[in-house]
């Protein structure tokens, strides 16, 4: 192609030849096919990259995908889409990390993610993360919610006991994620919940007719939100159990004294 342009414009400088190759409809078909992202950017009124800049971006994308062993996405069409969507190599790395490191490599999180966002199957998670149409903050929100759900699964809760939205028995992973709860905080909170909930639920079943019940929802309110009323419910139930134990012990002691004194 360049040879043909040189034959027609023998005095043209390298910059002039490149301009003809990029913008002259007689010569630019192959060039536009190779740098398709620039064509779309131009139509959208965005600034275009020089061929050198374009190639450097592609090389950076390739390096990221190689480091994560994701050869499926090392294709020109993805590179063009990212360039059109202003997705730089750093963001590509963040997106792959979201999909691979934080979801696919962590089984409970992966199971929670699949339950919460069933439209994204196992094989589609990274692809969904790498789609420029999906904005990174929204993806990060989904992953945080899945990590919260995964923390519950890791502590023995069942899949049908985790929910993306609020229910009568749980705050909902999405709400907690929007409140800024991190994976580490969720792991700690659900660890505490797993330790205190069985006893609290047992006491609720004993004293529930006279006292406010304490279940998983109240445990989440106490552990995640620091809700004082939830903590008071649990401590009130514990106090009743302690008082009952002391009363029973006192009665037993009195009976033993009476037996020793020959009153029976």
Coordinates of C-alpha atoms in Angstrom, one line a residue:
X1 CA 0.0 0.0 0.0
X2 CA 2.8 2.4 0.9
X3 CA 4.5 1.6 -2.4
X4 CA 1.4 2.7 -4.3
X5 CA 1.2 5.9 -2.4
X6 CA 4.9 6.6 -2.9
X7 CA 4.5 6.0 -6.7
X8 CA 1.8 8.6 -6.8
X9 CA 3.3 11.1 -4.3
X10 CA 7.1 10.6 -4.7
X11 CA 7.9 13.8 -2.9
X12 CA 5.7 13.1 0.2
X13 CA 7.3 13.1 3.6
X14 CA 6.9 10.2 6.0
X15 CA 4.3 12.2 8.0
X16 CA 2.4 13.1 4.8
X17 CA 2.4 9.4 3.7
X18 CA 1.0 8.4 7.1
X19 CA -1.7 11.1 6.8
X20 CA -2.7 9.7 3.4
X21 CA -2.6 6.2 4.7
X22 CA -4.9 7.1 7.6
X23 CA -7.4 9.5 6.1
X24 CA -7.4 9.2 2.4
X25 CA -10.3 6.9 1.4
X26 CA -8.3 5.6 -1.6
X27 CA -5.7 4.1 0.7
X28 CA -7.0 3.7 4.2
X29 CA -9.2 0.6 4.1
X30 CA -6.5 -1.8 5.4
X31 CA -5.2 0.8 7.9
X32 CA -8.7 1.4 9.3
X33 CA -9.3 -2.4 9.6
X34 CA -6.1 -2.7 11.6
X35 CA -6.8 0.3 13.9
X36 CA -10.5 -0.1 14.0
X37 CA -10.8 1.4 17.5
X38 CA -9.5 4.7 16.1
X39 CA -12.2 4.7 13.4
X40 CA -14.9 4.4 16.1
X41 CA -13.3 7.0 18.3
X42 CA -13.1 9.4 15.4
X43 CA -16.8 8.9 14.6
X44 CA -17.6 9.5 18.3
X45 CA -15.6 12.8 18.3
X46 CA -12.9 11.3 20.5
X47 CA -9.2 11.9 19.9
X48 CA -7.4 9.1 18.1
X49 CA -4.1 7.4 19.0
X50 CA -1.1 7.4 16.8
X51 CA -0.2 3.9 15.4
X52 CA 2.7 3.8 17.8
X53 CA 0.4 4.6 20.8
X54 CA -2.2 2.1 19.6
X55 CA 0.4 -0.7 19.4
X56 CA 1.8 0.1 22.8
X57 CA -1.7 -0.2 24.3
X58 CA -2.1 -3.6 22.6
X59 CA 1.2 -4.8 24.0
X60 CA 0.2 -3.7 27.5
X61 CA -3.1 -5.5 27.2
X62 CA -1.3 -8.6 26.0
X63 CA 1.1 -8.5 28.9
X64 CA -1.8 -8.3 31.5
X65 CA -3.7 -11.2 29.9
X66 CA -0.6 -13.3 29.7
X67 CA 0.2 -12.7 33.4
X68 CA -3.3 -14.0 34.2
X69 CA -3.2 -16.8 31.7
X70 CA -6.3 -15.6 29.9
X71 CA -5.4 -16.3 26.2
X72 CA -9.1 -16.3 25.2
X73 CA -9.2 -12.5 25.4
X74 CA -5.9 -11.9 23.6
X75 CA -7.7 -11.0 20.3
X76 CA -7.9 -7.8 18.3
X77 CA -11.6 -7.3 18.8
X78 CA -11.2 -7.0 22.5
X79 CA -8.3 -4.6 22.2
X80 CA -10.3 -2.5 19.8
X81 CA -13.3 -2.4 22.2
X82 CA -11.1 -1.4 25.2
X83 CA -9.5 1.4 23.2
X84 CA -12.9 2.7 22.1
X85 CA -14.2 2.5 25.6
X86 CA -11.1 4.3 27.2
X87 CA -10.3 1.2 29.2
X88 CA -6.6 1.4 29.8
X89 CA -4.2 -1.5 30.7
X90 CA -4.4 -0.7 34.4
X91 CA -8.2 -1.0 34.4
X92 CA -8.0 -4.2 32.4
X93 CA -5.8 -5.6 35.1
X94 CA -8.2 -4.5 37.8
X95 CA -11.1 -6.1 35.9
X96 CA -9.3 -9.4 35.4
X97 CA -8.4 -9.3 39.1
X98 CA -12.0 -8.8 40.0
X99 CA -13.1 -11.8 37.9
X100 CA -10.3 -14.2 38.5
X101 CA -8.5 -13.4 41.8
X102 CA -11.5 -12.3 43.8
X103 CA -14.3 -14.5 42.3
X104 CA -13.2 -17.6 40.3
X105 CA -10.3 -18.5 42.6
X106 CA -12.5 -18.4 45.8
X107 CA -15.1 -21.1 45.8
X108 CA -17.6 -19.6 48.4
X109 CA -17.4 -16.2 46.7
X110 CA -17.8 -17.8 43.3
X111 CA -20.9 -19.7 44.5
X112 CA -22.4 -16.5 46.0
X113 CA -21.6 -14.5 42.8
X114 CA -23.2 -17.2 40.7
X115 CA -26.3 -17.2 42.9
X116 CA -26.6 -13.4 43.1
X117 CA -25.9 -12.8 39.4
X118 CA -27.1 -15.9 37.6
X119 CA -26.9 -14.2 34.2
X120 CA -23.1 -14.4 34.4
X121 CA -22.2 -18.1 34.4
X122 CA -18.8 -19.5 35.4
X123 CA -17.3 -19.1 31.9
X124 CA -18.8 -15.7 31.5
X125 CA -17.6 -14.0 34.6
X126 CA -14.2 -12.7 33.3
X127 CA -15.8 -11.9 30.0
X128 CA -18.4 -9.9 31.7
X129 CA -15.7 -8.1 33.8
X130 CA -13.8 -7.3 30.6
X131 CA -16.8 -5.9 28.7
X132 CA -16.3 -2.1 28.6
X133 CA -20.1 -1.6 28.7
X134 CA -20.0 -2.8 32.3
X135 CA -18.6 0.1 34.4
X136 CA -15.9 -0.8 36.9
X137 CA -17.5 0.6 40.1
X138 CA -20.7 -1.4 39.4
X139 CA -18.6 -4.5 38.9
X140 CA -16.7 -3.8 42.2
X141 CA -20.0 -3.5 44.0
X142 CA -21.1 -6.9 42.7
X143 CA -17.8 -8.5 43.8
X144 CA -18.1 -7.0 47.3
X145 CA -21.6 -8.4 47.6
X146 CA -20.4 -11.8 46.5
X147 CA -17.6 -11.7 49.0
X148 CA -20.0 -10.9 51.8
X149 CA -22.2 -13.8 50.7
X150 CA -19.2 -16.0 50.4
X151 CA -18.2 -15.1 54.0
X152 CA -21.6 -16.4 55.2
X153 CA -21.2 -19.6 53.2
X154 CA -17.7 -20.1 54.6
X155 CA -19.2 -20.1 58.1
X156 CA -21.7 -22.8 57.4
X157 CA -24.7 -20.9 56.1
X158 CA -26.5 -22.6 53.2
X159 CA -26.9 -21.1 49.7
X160 CA -30.6 -20.6 50.2
X161 CA -29.8 -18.6 53.4
X162 CA -27.8 -15.9 51.6
X163 CA -29.6 -13.1 49.7
X164 CA -28.5 -10.2 47.6
X165 CA -31.4 -8.1 48.9
X166 CA -32.9 -7.6 52.3
X167 CA -35.3 -10.2 53.6
X168 CA -37.0 -10.8 57.0
X169 CA -34.0 -12.8 58.1
X170 CA -30.9 -11.1 56.6
X171 CA -29.8 -7.5 55.8
X172 CA -28.8 -8.5 52.3
X173 CA -25.3 -8.6 50.8
X174 CA -25.9 -5.7 48.4
X175 CA -26.9 -3.4 51.3
X176 CA -23.9 -4.4 53.3
X177 CA -21.7 -3.9 50.2
X178 CA -23.1 -0.4 49.7
X179 CA -22.4 0.4 53.3
X180 CA -18.7 -0.3 52.5
X181 CA -18.4 -3.7 54.3
X182 CA -15.2 -5.4 53.1
X183 CA -14.4 -9.1 52.7
X184 CA -12.2 -9.1 55.8
X185 CA -15.0 -7.3 57.8
X186 CA -17.6 -9.8 56.6
X187 CA -15.3 -12.8 57.4
X188 CA -14.9 -11.4 61.0
X189 CA -18.6 -10.6 61.5
X190 CA -19.9 -13.9 60.2
X191 CA -17.3 -15.7 62.3
X192 CA -18.7 -13.9 65.4
X193 CA -22.3 -14.6 64.2
X194 CA -21.5 -18.3 63.8
X195 CA -20.2 -18.4 67.4
X196 CA -23.1 -16.6 69.1
X197 CA -26.1 -17.4 67.0
X198 CA -26.8 -21.0 68.0
X199 CA -27.0 -20.1 71.7
X200 CA -29.0 -16.9 71.0
X201 CA -31.5 -18.8 68.9
X202 CA -31.9 -21.5 71.5
X203 CA -32.5 -18.9 74.2
X204 CA -35.0 -17.2 71.9
X205 CA -36.9 -20.4 71.5
X206 CA -37.1 -20.7 75.4
X207 CA -37.9 -17.1 76.3
X208 CA -39.4 -15.9 73.0
X209 CA -42.9 -15.7 74.4
X210 CA -41.9 -12.9 76.8
X211 CA -38.7 -11.5 75.2
X212 CA -37.9 -10.0 71.7
X213 CA -36.4 -12.8 69.6
X214 CA -32.8 -12.7 68.5
X215 CA -32.0 -14.4 65.2
X216 CA -29.7 -14.0 62.2
X217 CA -31.1 -10.6 61.3
X218 CA -30.4 -9.2 64.8
X219 CA -27.0 -10.8 64.8
X220 CA -26.1 -9.1 61.5
X221 CA -27.5 -5.8 62.8
X222 CA -25.3 -6.1 65.9
X223 CA -22.1 -7.3 64.1
X224 CA -22.2 -5.3 60.9
X225 CA -24.1 -2.1 62.0
X226 CA -23.3 -2.0 65.7
X227 CA -27.0 -1.8 66.5
X228 CA -27.3 -1.3 70.3
X229 CA -30.9 -2.6 70.4
X230 CA -29.8 -5.9 68.9
X231 CA -27.0 -6.3 71.4
X232 CA -29.4 -5.6 74.2
X233 CA -31.8 -8.3 73.0
X234 CA -29.0 -10.9 73.1
X235 CA -27.7 -9.8 76.5
X236 CA -31.2 -9.8 77.9
X237 CA -31.7 -13.4 76.8
X238 CA -28.3 -14.3 78.2
X239 CA -29.2 -12.6 81.5
X240 CA -32.5 -14.5 81.7
X241 CA -30.6 -17.8 81.2
X242 CA -28.1 -16.8 83.9
X243 CA -30.8 -15.8 86.3
X244 CA -32.7 -19.0 85.7
X245 CA -29.5 -21.1 86.2
X246 CA -28.8 -19.3 89.5
X247 CA -32.4 -19.8 90.6
X248 CA -32.3 -23.5 89.8
X249 CA -28.9 -23.8 91.6
X250 CA -30.3 -22.0 94.6
X251 CA -33.3 -24.2 94.8
X252 CA -31.1 -27.3 94.5
X253 CA -28.8 -26.0 97.3
X254 CA -31.8 -25.3 99.5
X255 CA -33.1 -28.8 98.9
X256 CA -29.8 -30.4 99.8
X257 CA -29.7 -28.4 103.0
X258 CA -33.1 -29.5 103.9
X259 CA -32.2 -33.1 103.2
X260 CA -29.1 -32.8 105.3
X261 CA -31.2 -31.3 108.1
X262 CA -33.6 -34.2 108.0
X263 CA -36.5 -32.2 106.8
X264 CA -37.4 -34.8 104.2

